[in-house]
Coordinates of C-alpha atoms in Angstrom, one line a residue:
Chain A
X1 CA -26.6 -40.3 21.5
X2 CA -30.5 -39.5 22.3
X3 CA -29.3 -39.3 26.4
X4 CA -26.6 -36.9 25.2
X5 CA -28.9 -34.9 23.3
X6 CA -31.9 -35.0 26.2
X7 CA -28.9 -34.1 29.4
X8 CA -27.6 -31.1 27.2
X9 CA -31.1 -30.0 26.2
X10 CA -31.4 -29.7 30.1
X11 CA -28.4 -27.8 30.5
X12 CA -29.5 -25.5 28.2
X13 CA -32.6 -24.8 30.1
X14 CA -30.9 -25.2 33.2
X15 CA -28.5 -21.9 31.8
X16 CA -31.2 -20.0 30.6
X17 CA -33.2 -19.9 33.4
X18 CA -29.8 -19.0 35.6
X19 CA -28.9 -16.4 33.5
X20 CA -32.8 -15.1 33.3
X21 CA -32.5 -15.3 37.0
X22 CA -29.1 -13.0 37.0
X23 CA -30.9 -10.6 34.9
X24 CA -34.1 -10.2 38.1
X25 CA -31.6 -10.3 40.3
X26 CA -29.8 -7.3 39.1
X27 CA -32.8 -5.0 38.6
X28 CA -32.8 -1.8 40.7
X29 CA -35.8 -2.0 43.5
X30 CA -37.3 1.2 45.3
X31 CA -38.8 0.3 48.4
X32 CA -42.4 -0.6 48.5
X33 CA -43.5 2.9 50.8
X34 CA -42.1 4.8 47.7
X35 CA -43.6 3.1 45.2
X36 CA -47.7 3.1 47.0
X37 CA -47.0 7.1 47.9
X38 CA -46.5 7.2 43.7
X39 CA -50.0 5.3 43.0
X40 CA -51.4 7.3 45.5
X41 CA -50.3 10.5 44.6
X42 CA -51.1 9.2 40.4
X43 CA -55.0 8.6 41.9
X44 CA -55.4 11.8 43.5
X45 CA -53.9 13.8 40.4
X46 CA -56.4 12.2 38.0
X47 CA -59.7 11.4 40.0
X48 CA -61.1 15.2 39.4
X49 CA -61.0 13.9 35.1
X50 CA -62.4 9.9 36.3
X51 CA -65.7 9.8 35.0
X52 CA -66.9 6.2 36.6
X53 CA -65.1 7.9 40.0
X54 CA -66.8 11.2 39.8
X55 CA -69.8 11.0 37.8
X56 CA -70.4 13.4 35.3
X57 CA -73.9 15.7 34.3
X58 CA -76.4 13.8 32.5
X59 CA -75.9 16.0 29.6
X60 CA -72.4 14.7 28.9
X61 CA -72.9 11.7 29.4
X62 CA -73.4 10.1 25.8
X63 CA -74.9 6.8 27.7
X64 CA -77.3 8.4 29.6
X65 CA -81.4 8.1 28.3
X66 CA -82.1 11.4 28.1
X67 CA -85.9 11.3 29.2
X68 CA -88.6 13.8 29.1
X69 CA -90.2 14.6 32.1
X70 CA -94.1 13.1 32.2
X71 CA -96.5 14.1 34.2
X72 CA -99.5 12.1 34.6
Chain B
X1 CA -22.3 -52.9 18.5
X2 CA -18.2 -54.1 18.5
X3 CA -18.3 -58.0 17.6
X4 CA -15.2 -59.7 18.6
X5 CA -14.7 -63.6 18.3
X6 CA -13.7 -63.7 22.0
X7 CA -15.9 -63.3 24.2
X8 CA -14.0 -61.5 26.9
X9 CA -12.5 -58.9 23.8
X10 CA -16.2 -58.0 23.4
X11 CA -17.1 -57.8 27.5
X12 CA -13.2 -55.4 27.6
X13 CA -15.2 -53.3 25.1
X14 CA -18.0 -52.9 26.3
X15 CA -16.1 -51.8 29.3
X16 CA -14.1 -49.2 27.6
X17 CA -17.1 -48.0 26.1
X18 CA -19.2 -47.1 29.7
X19 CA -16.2 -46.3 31.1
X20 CA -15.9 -43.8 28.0
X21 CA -19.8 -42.6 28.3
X22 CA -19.0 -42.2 32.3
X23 CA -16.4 -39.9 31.4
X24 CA -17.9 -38.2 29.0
X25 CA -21.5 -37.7 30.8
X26 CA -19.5 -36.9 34.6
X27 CA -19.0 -33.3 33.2
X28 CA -22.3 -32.9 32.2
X29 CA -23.7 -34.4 35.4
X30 CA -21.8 -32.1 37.8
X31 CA -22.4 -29.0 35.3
X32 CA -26.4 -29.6 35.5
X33 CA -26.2 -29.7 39.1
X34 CA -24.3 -26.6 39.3
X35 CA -26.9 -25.2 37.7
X36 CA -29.4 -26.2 39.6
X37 CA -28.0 -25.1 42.9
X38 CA -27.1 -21.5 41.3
X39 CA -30.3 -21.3 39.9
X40 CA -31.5 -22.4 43.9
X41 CA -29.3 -19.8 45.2
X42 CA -30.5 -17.0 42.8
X43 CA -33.9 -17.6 43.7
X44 CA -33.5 -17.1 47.3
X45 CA -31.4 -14.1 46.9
X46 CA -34.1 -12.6 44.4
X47 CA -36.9 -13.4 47.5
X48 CA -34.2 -12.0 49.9
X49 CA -33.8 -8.3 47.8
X50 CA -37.5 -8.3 47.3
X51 CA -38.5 -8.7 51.0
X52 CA -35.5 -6.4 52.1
X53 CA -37.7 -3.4 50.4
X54 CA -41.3 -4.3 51.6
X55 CA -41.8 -1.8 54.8
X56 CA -45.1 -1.5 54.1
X57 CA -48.5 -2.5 52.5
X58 CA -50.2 -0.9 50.1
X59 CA -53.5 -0.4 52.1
X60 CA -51.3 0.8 55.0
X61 CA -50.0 3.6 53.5
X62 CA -53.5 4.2 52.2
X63 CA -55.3 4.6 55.6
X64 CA -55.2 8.5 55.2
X65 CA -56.9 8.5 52.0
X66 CA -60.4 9.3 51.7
X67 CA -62.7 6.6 51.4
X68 CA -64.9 6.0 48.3
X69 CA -67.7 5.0 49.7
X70 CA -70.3 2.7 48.0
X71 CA -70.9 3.0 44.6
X72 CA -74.3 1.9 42.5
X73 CA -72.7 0.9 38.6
X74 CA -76.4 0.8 36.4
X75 CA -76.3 -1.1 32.6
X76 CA -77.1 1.3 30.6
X77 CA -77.0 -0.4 26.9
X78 CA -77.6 -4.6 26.0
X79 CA -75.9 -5.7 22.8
X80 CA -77.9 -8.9 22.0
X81 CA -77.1 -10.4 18.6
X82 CA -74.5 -13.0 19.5
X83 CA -75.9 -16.9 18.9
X84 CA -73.0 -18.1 21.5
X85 CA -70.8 -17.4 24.4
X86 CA -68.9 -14.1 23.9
X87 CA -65.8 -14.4 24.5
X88 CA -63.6 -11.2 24.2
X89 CA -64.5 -7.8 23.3
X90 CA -62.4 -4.5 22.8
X91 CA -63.3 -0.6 22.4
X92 CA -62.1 1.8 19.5
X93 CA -60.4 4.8 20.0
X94 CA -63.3 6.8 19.2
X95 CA -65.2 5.2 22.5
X96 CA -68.0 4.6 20.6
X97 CA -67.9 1.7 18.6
X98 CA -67.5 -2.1 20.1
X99 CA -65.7 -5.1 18.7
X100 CA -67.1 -8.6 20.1
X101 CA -66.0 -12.2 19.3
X102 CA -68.1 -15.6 20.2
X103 CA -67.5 -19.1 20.0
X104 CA -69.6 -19.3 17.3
X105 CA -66.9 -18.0 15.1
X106 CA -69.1 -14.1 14.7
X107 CA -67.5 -11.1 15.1
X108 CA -69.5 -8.0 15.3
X109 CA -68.5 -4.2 15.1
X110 CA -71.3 -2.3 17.2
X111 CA -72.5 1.3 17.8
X112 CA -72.3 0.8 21.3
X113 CA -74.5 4.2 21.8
X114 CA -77.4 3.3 19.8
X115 CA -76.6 -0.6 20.0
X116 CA -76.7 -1.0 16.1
X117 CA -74.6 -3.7 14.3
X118 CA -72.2 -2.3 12.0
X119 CA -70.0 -5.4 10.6
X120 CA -70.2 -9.1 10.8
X121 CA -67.9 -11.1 10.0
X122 CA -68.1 -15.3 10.6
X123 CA -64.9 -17.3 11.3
X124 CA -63.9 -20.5 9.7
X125 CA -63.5 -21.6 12.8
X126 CA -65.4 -21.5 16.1
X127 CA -64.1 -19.9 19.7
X128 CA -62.7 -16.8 18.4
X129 CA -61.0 -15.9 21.5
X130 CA -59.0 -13.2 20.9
X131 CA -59.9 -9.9 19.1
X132 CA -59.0 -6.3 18.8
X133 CA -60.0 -3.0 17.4
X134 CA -56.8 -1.2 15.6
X135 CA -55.9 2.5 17.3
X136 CA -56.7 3.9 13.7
X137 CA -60.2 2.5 13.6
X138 CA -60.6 1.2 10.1
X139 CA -59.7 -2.8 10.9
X140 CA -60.2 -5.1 13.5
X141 CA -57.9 -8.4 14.2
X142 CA -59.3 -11.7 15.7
X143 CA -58.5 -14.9 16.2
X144 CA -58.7 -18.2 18.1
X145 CA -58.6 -22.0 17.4
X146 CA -57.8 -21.5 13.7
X147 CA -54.0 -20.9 15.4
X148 CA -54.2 -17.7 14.1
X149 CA -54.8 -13.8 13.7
X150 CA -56.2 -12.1 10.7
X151 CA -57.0 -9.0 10.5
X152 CA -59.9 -7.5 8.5
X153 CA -60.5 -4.0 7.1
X154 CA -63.1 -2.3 7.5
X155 CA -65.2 -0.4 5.1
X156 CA -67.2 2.3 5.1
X157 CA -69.9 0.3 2.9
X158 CA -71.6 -2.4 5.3
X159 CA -72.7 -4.5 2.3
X160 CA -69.3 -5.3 1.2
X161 CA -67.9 -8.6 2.2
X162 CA -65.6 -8.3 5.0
X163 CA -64.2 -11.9 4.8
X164 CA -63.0 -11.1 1.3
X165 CA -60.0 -8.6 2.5
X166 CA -59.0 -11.0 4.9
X167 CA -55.3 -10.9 6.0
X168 CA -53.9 -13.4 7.5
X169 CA -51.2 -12.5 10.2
X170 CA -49.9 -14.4 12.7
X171 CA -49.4 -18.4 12.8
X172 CA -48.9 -19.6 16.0
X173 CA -48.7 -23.8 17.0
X174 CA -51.7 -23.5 19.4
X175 CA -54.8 -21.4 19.8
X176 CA -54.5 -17.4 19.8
X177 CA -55.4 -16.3 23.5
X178 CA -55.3 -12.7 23.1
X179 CA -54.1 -10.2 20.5
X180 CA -53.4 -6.5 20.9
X181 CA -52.1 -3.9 18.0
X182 CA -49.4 -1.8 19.1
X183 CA -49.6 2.3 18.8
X184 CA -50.1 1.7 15.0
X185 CA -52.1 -0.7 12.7
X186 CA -48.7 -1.6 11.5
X187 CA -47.5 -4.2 14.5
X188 CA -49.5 -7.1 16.4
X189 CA -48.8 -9.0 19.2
X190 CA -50.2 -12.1 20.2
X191 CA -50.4 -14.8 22.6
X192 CA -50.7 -18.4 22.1
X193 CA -51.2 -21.8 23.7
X194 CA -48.7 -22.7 22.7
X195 CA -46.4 -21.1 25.3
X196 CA -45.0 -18.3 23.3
X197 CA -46.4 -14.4 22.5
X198 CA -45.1 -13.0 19.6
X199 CA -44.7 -9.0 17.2
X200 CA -46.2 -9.3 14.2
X201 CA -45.6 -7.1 11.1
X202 CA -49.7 -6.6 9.7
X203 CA -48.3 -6.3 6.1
X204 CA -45.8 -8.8 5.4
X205 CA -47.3 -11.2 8.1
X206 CA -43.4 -11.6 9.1
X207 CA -42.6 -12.4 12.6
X208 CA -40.7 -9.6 14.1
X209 CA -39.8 -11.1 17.6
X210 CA -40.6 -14.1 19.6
X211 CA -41.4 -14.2 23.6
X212 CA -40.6 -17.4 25.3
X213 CA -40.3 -18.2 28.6
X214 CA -43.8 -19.2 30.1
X215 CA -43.6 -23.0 30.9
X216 CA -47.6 -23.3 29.6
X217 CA -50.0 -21.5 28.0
X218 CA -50.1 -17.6 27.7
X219 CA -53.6 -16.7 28.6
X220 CA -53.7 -13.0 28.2
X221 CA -51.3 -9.7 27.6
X222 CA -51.7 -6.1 27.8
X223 CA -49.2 -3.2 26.3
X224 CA -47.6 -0.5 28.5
X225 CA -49.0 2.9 28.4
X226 CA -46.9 4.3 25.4
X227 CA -45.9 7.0 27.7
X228 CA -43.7 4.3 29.6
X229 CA -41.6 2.9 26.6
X230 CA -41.9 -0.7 24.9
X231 CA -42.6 -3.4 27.2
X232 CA -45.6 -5.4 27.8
X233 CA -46.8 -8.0 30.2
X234 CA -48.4 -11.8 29.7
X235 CA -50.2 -14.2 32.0
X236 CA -50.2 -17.7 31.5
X237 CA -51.7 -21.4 32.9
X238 CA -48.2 -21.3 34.3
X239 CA -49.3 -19.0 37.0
X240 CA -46.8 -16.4 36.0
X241 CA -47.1 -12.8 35.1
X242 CA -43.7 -11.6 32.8
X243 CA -42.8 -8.3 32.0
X244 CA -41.4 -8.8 28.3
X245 CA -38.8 -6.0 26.4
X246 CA -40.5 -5.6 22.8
X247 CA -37.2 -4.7 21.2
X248 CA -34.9 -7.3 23.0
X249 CA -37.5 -10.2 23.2
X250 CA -36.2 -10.6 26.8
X251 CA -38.0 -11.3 30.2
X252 CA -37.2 -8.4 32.7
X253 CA -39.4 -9.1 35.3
X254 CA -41.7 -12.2 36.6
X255 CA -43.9 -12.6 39.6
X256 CA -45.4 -16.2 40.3
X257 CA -47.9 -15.9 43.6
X258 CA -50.9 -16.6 42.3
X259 CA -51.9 -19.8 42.4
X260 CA -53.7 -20.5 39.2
X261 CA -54.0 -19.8 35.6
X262 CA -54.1 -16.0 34.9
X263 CA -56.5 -15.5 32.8
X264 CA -56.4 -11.3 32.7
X265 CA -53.6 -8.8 33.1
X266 CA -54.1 -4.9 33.0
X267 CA -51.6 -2.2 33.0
X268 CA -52.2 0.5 36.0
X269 CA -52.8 4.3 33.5
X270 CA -49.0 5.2 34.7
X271 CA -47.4 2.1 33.7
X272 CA -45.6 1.3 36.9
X273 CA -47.9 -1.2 38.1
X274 CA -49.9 -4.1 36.4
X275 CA -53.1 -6.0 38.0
X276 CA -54.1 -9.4 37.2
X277 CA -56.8 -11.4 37.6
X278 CA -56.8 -15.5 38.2
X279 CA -58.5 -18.7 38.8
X280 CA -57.6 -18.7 42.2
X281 CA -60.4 -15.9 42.7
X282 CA -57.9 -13.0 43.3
X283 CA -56.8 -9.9 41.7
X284 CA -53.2 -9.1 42.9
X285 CA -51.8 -5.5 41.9
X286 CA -47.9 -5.8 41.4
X287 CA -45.6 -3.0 41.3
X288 CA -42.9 -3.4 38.6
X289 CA -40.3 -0.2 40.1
X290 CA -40.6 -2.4 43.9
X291 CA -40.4 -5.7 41.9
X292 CA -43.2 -7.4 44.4
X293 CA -46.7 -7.7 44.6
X294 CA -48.2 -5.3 46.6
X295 CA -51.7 -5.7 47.0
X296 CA -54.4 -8.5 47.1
X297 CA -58.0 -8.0 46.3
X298 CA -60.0 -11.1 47.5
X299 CA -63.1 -11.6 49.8
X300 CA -63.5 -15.3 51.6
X301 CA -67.1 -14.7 49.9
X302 CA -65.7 -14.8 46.4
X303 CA -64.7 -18.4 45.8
X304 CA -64.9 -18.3 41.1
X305 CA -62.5 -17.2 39.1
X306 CA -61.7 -13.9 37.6
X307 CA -61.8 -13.7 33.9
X308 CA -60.7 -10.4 33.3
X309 CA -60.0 -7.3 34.8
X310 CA -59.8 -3.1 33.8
X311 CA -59.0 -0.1 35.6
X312 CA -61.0 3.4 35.6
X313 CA -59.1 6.1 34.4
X314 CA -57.6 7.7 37.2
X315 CA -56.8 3.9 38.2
X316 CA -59.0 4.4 42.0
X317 CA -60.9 1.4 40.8
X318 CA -60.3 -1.8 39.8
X319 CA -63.3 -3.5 38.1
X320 CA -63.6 -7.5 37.9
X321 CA -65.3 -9.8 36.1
X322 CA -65.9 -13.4 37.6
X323 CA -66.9 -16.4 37.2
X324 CA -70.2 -16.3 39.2
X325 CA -71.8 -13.9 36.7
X326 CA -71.0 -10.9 38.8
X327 CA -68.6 -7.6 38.5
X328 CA -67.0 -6.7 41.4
X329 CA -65.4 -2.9 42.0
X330 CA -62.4 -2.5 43.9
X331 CA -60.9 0.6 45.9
X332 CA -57.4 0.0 44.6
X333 CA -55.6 1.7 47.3
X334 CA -57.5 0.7 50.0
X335 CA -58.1 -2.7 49.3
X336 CA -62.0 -3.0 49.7
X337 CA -64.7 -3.8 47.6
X338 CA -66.8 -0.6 46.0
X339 CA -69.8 -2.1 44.4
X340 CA -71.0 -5.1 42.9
X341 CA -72.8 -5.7 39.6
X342 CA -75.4 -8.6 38.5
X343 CA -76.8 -8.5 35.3
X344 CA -75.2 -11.3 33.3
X345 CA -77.2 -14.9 33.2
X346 CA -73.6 -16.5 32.8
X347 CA -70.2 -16.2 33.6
X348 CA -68.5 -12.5 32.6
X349 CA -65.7 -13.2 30.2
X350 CA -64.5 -10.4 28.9
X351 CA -64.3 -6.5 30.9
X352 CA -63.3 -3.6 29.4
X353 CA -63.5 0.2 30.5
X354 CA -63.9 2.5 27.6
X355 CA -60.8 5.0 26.1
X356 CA -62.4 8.6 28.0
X357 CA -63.6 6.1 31.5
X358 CA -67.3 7.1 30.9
X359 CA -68.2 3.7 30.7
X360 CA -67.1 -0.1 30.9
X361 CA -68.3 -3.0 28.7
X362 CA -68.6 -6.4 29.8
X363 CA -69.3 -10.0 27.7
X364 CA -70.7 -13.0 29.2
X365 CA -71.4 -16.5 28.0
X366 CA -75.6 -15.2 28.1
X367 CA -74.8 -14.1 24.6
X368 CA -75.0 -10.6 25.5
X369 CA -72.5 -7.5 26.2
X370 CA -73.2 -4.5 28.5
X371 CA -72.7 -1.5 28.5
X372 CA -72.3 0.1 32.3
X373 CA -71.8 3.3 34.0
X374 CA -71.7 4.9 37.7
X375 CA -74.9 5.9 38.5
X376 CA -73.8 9.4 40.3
X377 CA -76.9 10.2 42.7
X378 CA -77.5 6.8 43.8
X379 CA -73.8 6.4 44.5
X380 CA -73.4 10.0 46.2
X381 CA -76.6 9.9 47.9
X382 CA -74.6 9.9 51.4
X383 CA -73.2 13.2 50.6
X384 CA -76.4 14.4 49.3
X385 CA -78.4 13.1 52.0
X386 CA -78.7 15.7 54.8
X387 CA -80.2 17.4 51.5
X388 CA -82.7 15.3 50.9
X389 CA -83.5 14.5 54.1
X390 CA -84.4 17.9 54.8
X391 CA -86.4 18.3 51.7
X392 CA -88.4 15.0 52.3
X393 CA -88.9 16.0 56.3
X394 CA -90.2 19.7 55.4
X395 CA -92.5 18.1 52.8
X396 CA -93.7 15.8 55.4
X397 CA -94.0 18.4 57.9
X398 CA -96.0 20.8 55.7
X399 CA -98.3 18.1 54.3
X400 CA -98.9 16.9 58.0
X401 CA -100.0 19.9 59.3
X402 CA -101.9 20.5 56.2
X403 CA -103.8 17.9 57.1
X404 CA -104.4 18.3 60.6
X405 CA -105.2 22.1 59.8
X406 CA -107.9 20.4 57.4
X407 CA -108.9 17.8 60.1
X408 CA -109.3 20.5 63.1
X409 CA -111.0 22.7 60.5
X410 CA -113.7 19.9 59.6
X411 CA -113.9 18.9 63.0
X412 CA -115.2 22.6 64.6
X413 CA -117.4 22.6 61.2
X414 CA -119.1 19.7 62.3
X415 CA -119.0 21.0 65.8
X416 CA -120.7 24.0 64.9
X417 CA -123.1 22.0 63.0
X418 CA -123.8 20.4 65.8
X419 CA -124.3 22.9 67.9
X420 CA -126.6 24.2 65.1
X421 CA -128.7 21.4 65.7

């Protein structure tokens, strides 16, 4: 019967989305301090090689117009 | 339909039969309710765990950094060639050359330093929405209302006709949103309107795995740093980000506090946190190891939507492109706006930042692409001020009393002129 079909068709969902919330439930959490100290400490280790944070010399930059000087 | 000559027979039937479907149905009432209320319970407790863990915020624990500053970002390169709205864009590994896609159904391969087209290629069909350069550089993969993602080869001879080694790969029920090869040419993934992202195999075109769980359309996706294993994470209209395992086709993780469509999601370079960017004119940074979201980067000024978003290399900044035709830079850590970019005549659709972080490349709907960098002096010029204050205040003093050495020295000429007189 098409009721039949539609109610288990809900239960289906119904299980999947309890057993996809089991699954986030379980996951192992570190608190929120730990996790920001981590970004942080990834920022500070790689901003010296961060060419938009740093700027590099004109030379190396392969964007940069190198222009000659002109003196009027 | 039981037919029985007496009329009370048939009405005892019918009776038996309800009372049958009652019986039968009860079950299946009480077990959807169970459900319900253990899905209820589950969701509280996830919100419960979650909350249990945030001591801090992200800009708290940030206070001792050093601050950035303001930066000046100067275009430095304008692909015109498009006749429409571009609509996604994507860099190749050798950070030079640029695919593009527009809703007229071109998609061009260009030299982003000298701003030369190298390939064309027209669609059948128009919004190509989705495209991507493969890591090995010789093919790039698009797709968009056609339902689908083909990818084409590219040859060393830019006469020869691209759309004749066209491969189609993916077939999907709804438009292609966004398409991404994996760490070879050999695997796609997609994501589709209709709902689902899916792995692709670029030879056979046979469907490797399927991801569902978004309850509307998946808008974007982005691939973890291969460094931090096989996941990848999708936005959707749903308002959802999910964190997705590639080999298990399972959700692991989902956050829902935006509240619009995501239309952009961006792995941090270490791979434990993703940023996203949505309608609701937010980006929201979300750390996957603490589960929660952990920072918000919004201005009450800022009212349009974010259509996609990038970080710089070192992952200090967080660039945005909106809705209002502007790019807006973000101090990750601290929460505040760096710099902001006009430029584009139209909205900014598309933001990438290129494979070294030299550069980022936006699209708009003004037909055009940029290409953008920090401008270092400009941006530094607090730090390099008390030099070039001193500078510009000795050259004023010197050509001051250059002049007044001149002025006293013509005024006792004509003095003694005078005097002359």
């Amino acid at each position: 019967m098409s009721s039949k079909a539609h109610s288990s068709n809900n239960i289906a969902n119904a299980r999947r989305t309890v057993q996809q919330l089991r699954i986030e439930a379980s996951i192992e959490r570190i608190k929120v301090s730990k996790a920001c100290a981590d970004l942080m400490s990834y920022c500070s280790e790689h901003a010296r090689s961060d060419p938009l944070l740093m700027g590099i010399p004109a030379s190396d930059n392969p964007f940069k117009d190198k222009k000659p000087c002109t003196i009027l | 339909n039981v037919l029985c000559r007496c009329c009370g027979c048939r009405t005892l039937l019918l009776l038996l039969l309800l009372w049958k479907l009652e019986e039968h149905l009860l079950p299946l009432n009480e077990t959807l309710a169970h459900l319900k209320t253990e899905s209820e319970t589950l969701k509280s407790k996830l919100e419960e765990e979650r909350a249990k863990l945030h001591d801090v915020e992200l800009h708290q624990v940030a206070e001792k950094v050093e601050g950035l500053g303001q930066f000046v970002m100067k275009t430095r390169r304008t692909l015109k060639g498009h006749g429409n709205k571009v609509l996604c864009m994507d860099w190749c590994k050798d950070k030079r050359r640029i695919v593009s896609s527009s809703q007229d159904g071109k998609v061009i391969v260009w030299d982003a330093f000298t701003t030369n087209k190298e390939h064309a290629v027209t669609m059948p069909c128009t919004w190509v929405m989705a495209c991507a350069y493969a890591p090995s550089g010789c093919a790039v993969a698009c797709g968009g209302l056609d339902n689908k993602c083909s990818v084409y080869p590219l040859s060393l001879d830019k006469n020869e006709n691209l759309a004749a080694k066209k491969k189609s790969v993916a077939m999907h029920t709804n438009y292609l949103s966004a398409c991404s090869f994996t760490n070879s040419d050999m695997q796609i993934l997609t994501s589709s309107g209709d709902g689902t992202c899916a792995l692709w195999d670029v030879e056979s075109g046979q469907l490797l795995q399927s991801f569902h769980g978004h309850a509307a359309d998946v808008l974007c996706l982005d691939l973890a740093p291969s460094e931090t294993g096989n996941t990848f994470v999708s936005g959707g209209c749903d308002k959802k980000a999910n964190v997705w395992d590639m080999r298990s086709g399972q959700c692991i993780q989902s956050f829902e506090t935006h509240e619009s469509d995501i239309n952009s999601v961006r792995y941090y370079p270490s791979g434990d946190a993703f940023a996203s960017g949505s309608d609701d004119a937010t980006c929201r940074l979300y750390d996957l190891r603490a589960d929660r979201e952990v920072a918000i980067y919004s201005k009450e000024s800022i009212i349009f939507g974010v259509s996609s978003v990038d970080f710089s290399l070192s992952g200090r900044l967080l660039f945005g492109g909106y809705n209002d035709y502007t790019i807006n830079v973000w101090d990750v850590l601290k929460g505040t706006r760096v710099s902001i970019l006009f430029g584009h005549e139209n909205r900014v659709s598309t933001l990438r930042v290129s494979p070294d972080g030299t550069a980022f490349s936006t699209g708009s709907w003004d037909h055009t692409l940029r290409v953008c960098d920090d401008c270092y002096f400009l941006s530094n010029l607090t730090t390099l001020q008390p030099r070039v204050t001193f500078l510009v205040t000795s050259c004023n003093v010197c050509c001051f009393s250059l002049f007044f050495f001149f002025l006293s020295d013509l005024g006792l000429r004509m003095r003694t002129q005078r005097m002359k007189w």
